[in-house]
mmCIF file of C-alpha atoms in Angstrom:
data_model
loop_
_atom_site.group_PDB
_atom_site.id
_atom_site.type_symbol
_atom_site.label_atom_id
_atom_site.label_comp_id
_atom_site.label_asym_id
_atom_site.label_seq_id
_atom_site.Cartn_x
_atom_site.Cartn_y
_atom_site.Cartn_z
ATOM 1 C CA MET A 39 168.419 152.177 60.059
ATOM 2 C CA HIS A 40 165.966 149.449 59.625
ATOM 3 C CA PRO A 41 165.072 148.435 56.360
ATOM 4 C CA VAL A 42 161.857 148.934 57.089
ATOM 5 C CA CYS A 43 162.019 152.421 58.193
ATOM 6 C CA ILE A 44 164.253 153.265 55.375
ATOM 7 C CA LEU A 45 160.902 152.389 52.979
ATOM 8 C CA LEU A 46 158.423 154.371 55.769
ATOM 9 C CA VAL A 47 160.638 157.435 54.803
ATOM 10 C CA LEU A 48 160.968 156.902 51.186
ATOM 11 C CA LEU A 49 157.452 156.512 50.934
ATOM 12 C CA SER A 50 156.571 159.213 52.780
ATOM 13 C CA CYS A 51 158.989 161.532 50.313
ATOM 14 C CA PHE A 52 157.512 159.972 47.440
ATOM 15 C CA SER A 53 153.925 160.946 48.841
ATOM 16 C CA VAL A 54 154.897 164.569 48.703
ATOM 17 C CA VAL A 55 157.113 164.986 45.768
ATOM 18 C CA SER A 56 156.009 161.690 43.327
ATOM 19 C CA SER A 57 156.840 162.983 39.898
ATOM 20 C CA GLY A 58 159.773 164.889 41.115
ATOM 21 C CA THR A 59 158.263 168.832 41.249
ATOM 22 C CA SER A 60 158.348 171.121 43.849
ATOM 23 C CA ALA A 61 155.075 171.707 45.728
ATOM 24 C CA PRO A 62 152.864 173.917 43.431
ATOM 25 C CA TYR A 63 152.913 177.295 45.797
ATOM 26 C CA HIS A 64 157.033 177.234 45.904
ATOM 27 C CA GLY A 65 158.011 180.485 44.814
ATOM 28 C CA ILE A 66 154.683 182.686 45.829
ATOM 29 C CA GLU A 67 157.111 183.857 48.809
ATOM 30 C CA LYS A 68 159.331 184.976 46.346
ATOM 31 C CA TYR A 69 159.722 188.148 43.502
ATOM 32 C CA ALA A 70 159.514 187.296 40.182
ATOM 33 C CA GLU A 71 158.930 189.500 36.855
ATOM 34 C CA GLU A 72 156.645 186.579 35.605
ATOM 35 C CA TYR A 73 155.522 183.689 37.445
ATOM 36 C CA PRO A 74 154.786 180.771 35.505
ATOM 37 C CA LEU A 75 151.937 178.162 35.530
ATOM 38 C CA PRO A 76 152.777 175.494 38.326
ATOM 39 C CA LYS A 77 153.397 171.794 37.834
ATOM 40 C CA LEU A 78 151.614 169.752 39.193
ATOM 41 C CA PRO A 79 152.798 166.971 41.527
ATOM 42 C CA TYR A 80 151.138 164.282 39.630
ATOM 43 C CA ASP A 81 149.819 163.539 36.071
ATOM 44 C CA TYR A 82 146.649 164.339 34.967
ATOM 45 C CA ASP A 83 145.256 161.033 35.405
ATOM 46 C CA GLY A 84 146.993 160.898 38.929
ATOM 47 C CA LEU A 85 144.017 161.720 41.083
ATOM 48 C CA GLU A 86 141.973 159.030 39.723
ATOM 49 C CA PRO A 87 139.179 157.894 39.987
ATOM 50 C CA GLN A 88 138.058 160.249 42.811
ATOM 51 C CA ILE A 89 138.942 163.408 40.525
ATOM 52 C CA ASP A 90 138.980 162.298 36.823
ATOM 53 C CA ARG A 91 141.285 163.015 34.578
ATOM 54 C CA ALA A 92 139.453 165.932 32.636
ATOM 55 C CA THR A 93 138.626 167.710 35.197
ATOM 56 C CA VAL A 94 142.031 167.921 36.596
ATOM 57 C CA LYS A 95 143.448 169.377 33.107
ATOM 58 C CA VAL A 96 140.725 171.679 32.453
ATOM 59 C CA HIS A 97 141.058 172.902 36.054
ATOM 60 C CA HIS A 98 144.946 173.572 35.844
ATOM 61 C CA THR A 99 145.380 174.227 32.200
ATOM 62 C CA GLY A 100 142.180 176.199 31.820
ATOM 63 C CA HIS A 101 141.298 177.650 35.348
ATOM 64 C CA HIS A 102 144.504 177.639 37.087
ATOM 65 C CA ALA A 103 146.381 179.172 33.740
ATOM 66 C CA ALA A 104 143.942 181.684 33.111
ATOM 67 C CA TYR A 105 144.536 183.276 36.625
ATOM 68 C CA THR A 106 148.352 183.262 35.910
ATOM 69 C CA THR A 107 147.961 185.175 32.600
ATOM 70 C CA ASN A 108 145.626 187.708 34.192
ATOM 71 C CA MET A 109 147.494 188.046 37.343
ATOM 72 C CA ASN A 110 151.183 188.775 34.812
ATOM 73 C CA ALA A 111 149.461 191.034 32.946
ATOM 74 C CA ALA A 112 147.742 192.982 36.249
ATOM 75 C CA LEU A 113 151.152 192.622 37.826
ATOM 76 C CA LYS A 114 153.011 194.402 35.024
ATOM 77 C CA GLU A 115 150.705 197.057 34.400
ATOM 78 C CA TRP A 116 150.752 198.173 37.849
ATOM 79 C CA LYS A 117 154.614 197.888 37.714
ATOM 80 C CA ASN A 118 154.814 200.120 34.471
ATOM 81 C CA ASP A 119 152.045 202.770 35.762
ATOM 82 C CA ASP A 120 153.893 203.163 39.024
ATOM 83 C CA THR A 121 157.623 202.217 39.199
ATOM 84 C CA SER A 122 157.847 203.697 42.717
ATOM 85 C CA ASP A 123 155.775 201.768 44.574
ATOM 86 C CA SER A 124 157.837 198.608 46.408
ATOM 87 C CA LEU A 125 154.580 196.370 46.893
ATOM 88 C CA SER A 126 154.429 196.122 43.274
ATOM 89 C CA ARG A 127 157.876 194.372 43.065
ATOM 90 C CA SER A 128 157.002 192.096 46.017
ATOM 91 C CA SER A 129 156.274 188.181 46.532
ATOM 92 C CA LEU A 130 152.623 187.202 45.757
ATOM 93 C CA LEU A 131 152.705 186.339 49.416
ATOM 94 C CA ARG A 132 153.152 189.901 50.584
ATOM 95 C CA ILE A 133 150.906 191.505 47.940
ATOM 96 C CA LEU A 134 148.277 189.069 49.790
ATOM 97 C CA GLN A 135 148.999 190.119 52.972
ATOM 98 C CA ASN A 136 148.788 193.847 51.891
ATOM 99 C CA LEU A 137 145.990 194.059 49.698
ATOM 100 C CA GLN A 138 144.727 197.372 51.311
ATOM 101 C CA ASP A 139 147.818 199.369 50.420
ATOM 102 C CA ILE A 140 147.098 198.152 46.876
ATOM 103 C CA PRO A 141 146.322 201.436 44.713
ATOM 104 C CA VAL A 142 142.612 201.091 44.156
ATOM 105 C CA GLN A 143 142.511 201.034 40.448
ATOM 106 C CA TYR A 144 144.293 197.698 40.366
ATOM 107 C CA ARG A 145 143.521 196.236 43.682
ATOM 108 C CA THR A 146 140.096 193.966 42.739
ATOM 109 C CA LYS A 147 142.127 192.887 39.598
ATOM 110 C CA LEU A 148 144.965 191.589 41.944
ATOM 111 C CA ARG A 149 142.915 190.397 44.600
ATOM 112 C CA ASN A 150 140.974 188.320 42.370
ATOM 113 C CA ASN A 151 143.903 186.761 40.203
ATOM 114 C CA VAL A 152 146.621 186.542 42.663
ATOM 115 C CA GLY A 153 144.073 184.857 44.955
ATOM 116 C CA GLY A 154 143.127 182.446 42.117
ATOM 117 C CA TYR A 155 146.722 181.555 41.207
ATOM 118 C CA VAL A 156 147.882 180.923 45.144
ATOM 119 C CA ASN A 157 144.709 179.202 46.218
ATOM 120 C CA HIS A 158 144.870 176.775 43.105
ATOM 121 C CA ALA A 159 148.877 176.035 44.084
ATOM 122 C CA LEU A 160 147.708 175.158 47.565
ATOM 123 C CA TYR A 161 144.837 173.239 46.814
ATOM 124 C CA TRP A 162 146.819 171.045 44.509
ATOM 125 C CA GLY A 163 149.673 171.109 47.147
ATOM 126 C CA CYS A 164 147.429 169.236 49.576
ATOM 127 C CA LEU A 165 146.597 166.217 47.148
ATOM 128 C CA SER A 166 148.040 163.347 46.026
ATOM 129 C CA GLY A 167 146.457 159.830 44.367
ATOM 130 C CA ASN A 168 148.769 157.601 46.430
ATOM 131 C CA GLN A 169 147.026 154.795 48.685
ATOM 132 C CA GLY A 170 148.854 156.103 52.173
ATOM 133 C CA ASN A 171 147.498 157.133 55.669
ATOM 134 C CA ARG A 172 144.334 159.286 55.209
ATOM 135 C CA THR A 173 144.376 160.646 58.476
ATOM 136 C CA PRO A 174 146.275 163.421 60.094
ATOM 137 C CA THR A 175 149.928 162.697 61.624
ATOM 138 C CA GLY A 176 152.508 164.410 63.631
ATOM 139 C CA THR A 177 151.285 168.383 64.852
ATOM 140 C CA VAL A 178 148.765 168.808 62.757
ATOM 141 C CA ALA A 179 146.848 165.831 63.986
ATOM 142 C CA ALA A 180 147.896 166.470 67.676
ATOM 143 C CA ASP A 181 146.201 170.240 67.004
ATOM 144 C CA ILE A 182 143.548 168.782 65.423
ATOM 145 C CA ASN A 183 142.651 166.556 68.335
ATOM 146 C CA THR A 184 143.377 169.769 71.114
ATOM 147 C CA VAL A 185 141.180 171.912 68.672
ATOM 148 C CA PHE A 186 138.271 170.064 67.821
ATOM 149 C CA GLY A 187 138.166 167.137 70.090
ATOM 150 C CA SER A 188 139.189 164.412 67.251
ATOM 151 C CA PHE A 189 139.589 163.702 63.585
ATOM 152 C CA SER A 190 135.950 162.447 63.060
ATOM 153 C CA ALA A 191 134.368 165.760 64.548
ATOM 154 C CA PHE A 192 136.822 168.457 62.756
ATOM 155 C CA ARG A 193 136.256 166.201 59.448
ATOM 156 C CA GLU A 194 132.372 166.437 60.715
ATOM 157 C CA LYS A 195 132.729 170.435 60.761
ATOM 158 C CA PHE A 196 134.743 170.812 57.685
ATOM 159 C CA THR A 197 132.292 168.583 55.443
ATOM 160 C CA ALA A 198 129.512 171.007 56.729
ATOM 161 C CA GLU A 199 131.314 173.780 55.758
ATOM 162 C CA ALA A 200 132.302 173.059 52.218
ATOM 163 C CA ALA A 201 128.530 171.809 51.573
ATOM 164 C CA SER A 202 126.715 175.178 52.713
ATOM 165 C CA LEU A 203 129.164 177.307 51.470
ATOM 166 C CA PHE A 204 127.263 179.819 49.139
ATOM 167 C CA GLY A 205 128.422 179.890 45.536
ATOM 168 C CA SER A 206 131.695 179.766 44.410
ATOM 169 C CA GLY A 207 134.921 179.192 47.052
ATOM 170 C CA TYR A 208 137.174 177.674 49.275
ATOM 171 C CA VAL A 209 136.756 176.212 52.868
ATOM 172 C CA TRP A 210 140.469 176.313 54.588
ATOM 173 C CA LEU A 211 142.240 174.449 57.733
ATOM 174 C CA SER A 212 144.648 177.214 58.690
ATOM 175 C CA ARG A 213 147.210 177.724 61.079
ATOM 176 C CA GLN A 214 146.964 181.026 63.331
ATOM 177 C CA SER A 215 149.863 183.378 63.467
ATOM 178 C CA SER A 216 152.212 182.359 66.106
ATOM 179 C CA THR A 217 152.787 186.613 66.770
ATOM 180 C CA SER A 218 149.628 187.015 68.325
ATOM 181 C CA ALA A 219 149.650 188.624 71.504
ATOM 182 C CA THR A 220 146.352 187.000 72.393
ATOM 183 C CA ALA A 221 146.170 183.084 72.956
ATOM 184 C CA LYS A 222 144.124 181.506 69.955
ATOM 185 C CA PRO A 223 143.438 178.153 68.819
ATOM 186 C CA PRO A 224 146.133 177.038 67.053
ATOM 187 C CA LEU A 225 143.728 175.567 63.636
ATOM 188 C CA VAL A 226 140.796 177.559 62.783
ATOM 189 C CA ILE A 227 138.268 176.490 59.971
ATOM 190 C CA THR A 228 137.342 179.462 57.615
ATOM 191 C CA THR A 229 135.285 179.912 54.458
ATOM 192 C CA SER A 230 136.114 182.431 51.761
ATOM 193 C CA GLN A 231 134.452 183.252 48.654
ATOM 194 C CA ASN A 232 135.179 183.812 44.983
ATOM 195 C CA GLN A 233 139.114 183.909 45.205
ATOM 196 C CA ASP A 234 139.292 185.791 48.602
ATOM 197 C CA THR A 235 142.147 184.014 50.876
ATOM 198 C CA PRO A 236 143.040 183.284 54.438
ATOM 199 C CA ILE A 237 146.544 184.963 53.786
ATOM 200 C CA SER A 238 144.871 188.433 53.612
ATOM 201 C CA GLU A 239 143.358 187.714 57.106
ATOM 202 C CA GLY A 240 146.604 186.886 58.524
ATOM 203 C CA LEU A 241 146.279 182.802 58.721
ATOM 204 C CA ARG A 242 148.841 180.465 57.508
ATOM 205 C CA PRO A 243 146.360 177.927 55.410
ATOM 206 C CA VAL A 244 147.297 173.817 55.486
ATOM 207 C CA LEU A 245 144.222 172.331 53.860
ATOM 208 C CA VAL A 246 142.110 173.301 51.368
ATOM 209 C CA ILE A 247 138.801 172.567 49.436
ATOM 210 C CA ASP A 248 137.698 173.942 45.924
ATOM 211 C CA VAL A 249 134.570 174.252 46.091
ATOM 212 C CA TRP A 250 133.983 176.108 42.559
ATOM 213 C CA GLU A 251 131.642 174.099 40.125
ATOM 214 C CA HIS A 252 134.531 173.835 37.401
ATOM 215 C CA ALA A 253 136.545 171.402 40.574
ATOM 216 C CA TYR A 254 133.888 168.840 39.976
ATOM 217 C CA TYR A 255 131.358 169.570 37.554
ATOM 218 C CA LEU A 256 132.170 167.443 34.403
ATOM 219 C CA LYS A 257 132.148 164.070 37.223
ATOM 220 C CA HIS A 258 129.261 165.306 39.844
ATOM 221 C CA GLN A 259 127.380 168.026 37.884
ATOM 222 C CA ASN A 260 126.141 169.949 40.367
ATOM 223 C CA LEU A 261 126.633 167.458 43.291
ATOM 224 C CA ARG A 262 128.619 169.161 45.550
ATOM 225 C CA ALA A 263 128.633 166.509 48.102
ATOM 226 C CA LYS A 264 130.098 163.645 46.273
ATOM 227 C CA HIS A 265 132.992 165.645 45.158
ATOM 228 C CA ILE A 266 133.394 166.503 48.814
ATOM 229 C CA GLY A 267 133.472 162.660 49.721
ATOM 230 C CA ASP A 268 136.388 162.071 46.957
ATOM 231 C CA TRP A 269 138.419 164.890 48.042
ATOM 232 C CA TRP A 270 138.642 163.613 51.440
ATOM 233 C CA ALA A 271 140.114 160.504 49.621
ATOM 234 C CA LEU A 272 142.284 162.240 47.967
ATOM 235 C CA VAL A 273 144.048 164.084 51.072
ATOM 236 C CA ASP A 274 147.325 163.785 51.631
ATOM 237 C CA TRP A 275 148.764 164.516 55.318
ATOM 238 C CA GLU A 276 152.212 164.103 54.791
ATOM 239 C CA ALA A 277 151.970 166.916 52.181
ATOM 240 C CA VAL A 278 149.391 168.992 54.734
ATOM 241 C CA ASN A 279 152.639 168.341 57.252
ATOM 242 C CA VAL A 280 155.405 169.852 54.744
ATOM 243 C CA LEU A 281 152.599 172.844 53.864
ATOM 244 C CA ASP A 282 152.395 173.758 57.688
ATOM 245 C CA GLY A 283 156.667 173.449 57.990
ATOM 246 C CA TRP A 284 157.235 175.802 54.748
ATOM 247 C CA TRP A 285 154.663 178.196 56.784
ATOM 248 C CA ALA A 286 156.840 178.350 59.837
ATOM 249 C CA LYS A 287 159.924 178.669 57.782
ATOM 250 C CA MET A 288 158.259 181.670 56.279
ATOM 251 C CA ASP A 289 157.232 182.889 60.046
ATOM 252 C CA VAL A 290 160.914 182.753 60.634
ATOM 253 C CA LYS A 291 162.329 184.557 57.726
ATOM 254 C CA VAL A 292 159.749 187.146 58.341
ATOM 255 C CA HIS A 293 161.527 187.576 62.359
ATOM 256 C CA GLU A 294 165.155 187.376 60.610
ATOM 257 C CA ASP A 295 163.936 190.177 57.914
ATOM 258 C CA LEU A 296 162.478 192.760 60.200
#
């Protein structure tokens, strides 16, 4: 292989796992007695100057950690109270895909905290401070062009959704399930309030922006538009491709288990 090609491959890998850690969302597809706070694939100052160290640290060790603690406590309570319910011993992914089957006394707590845990893991996993290509590549790029006409048209629509979302929540780019019997666009932009997630709607999120104020208030106060602009400069499209591929593997595993 030509040395330049080797360098490009190495840089591509570096952009996804620059700190040597796995993607923050790895593990949501497996059952665990207790889930850890995911490690970030960069240092707390790794998203500077767009997102400052103080924001990343409090977002991770404060907000994300709180969802982790509360989720583990809620899962333990459910498992102890109903030892016969197999869903309580399922992966976080399966729990979010089957919220309607959770007993009502646990449902809201798990919807909020499992959602908060997973949503943050996906958010961290789409970003990096590496000064690489900040435009889509591969299958995701092709599907963005097919659905939205161009990257600029997609970015304009996604930005508008993020700016206009009322209150706290997220804006997502998700892949439609390939198991659908009817033809659907391969990608769709959706929004969610609080810690709701498109996973519960049968979608496979590949990109997300967090527009809760805690994601940007220390730096931008109430100026969400500035946060959105900074976020675009941090989207790692190679990491988006990796997440898209991870979902494809999850779909294959589901089919094999049936």
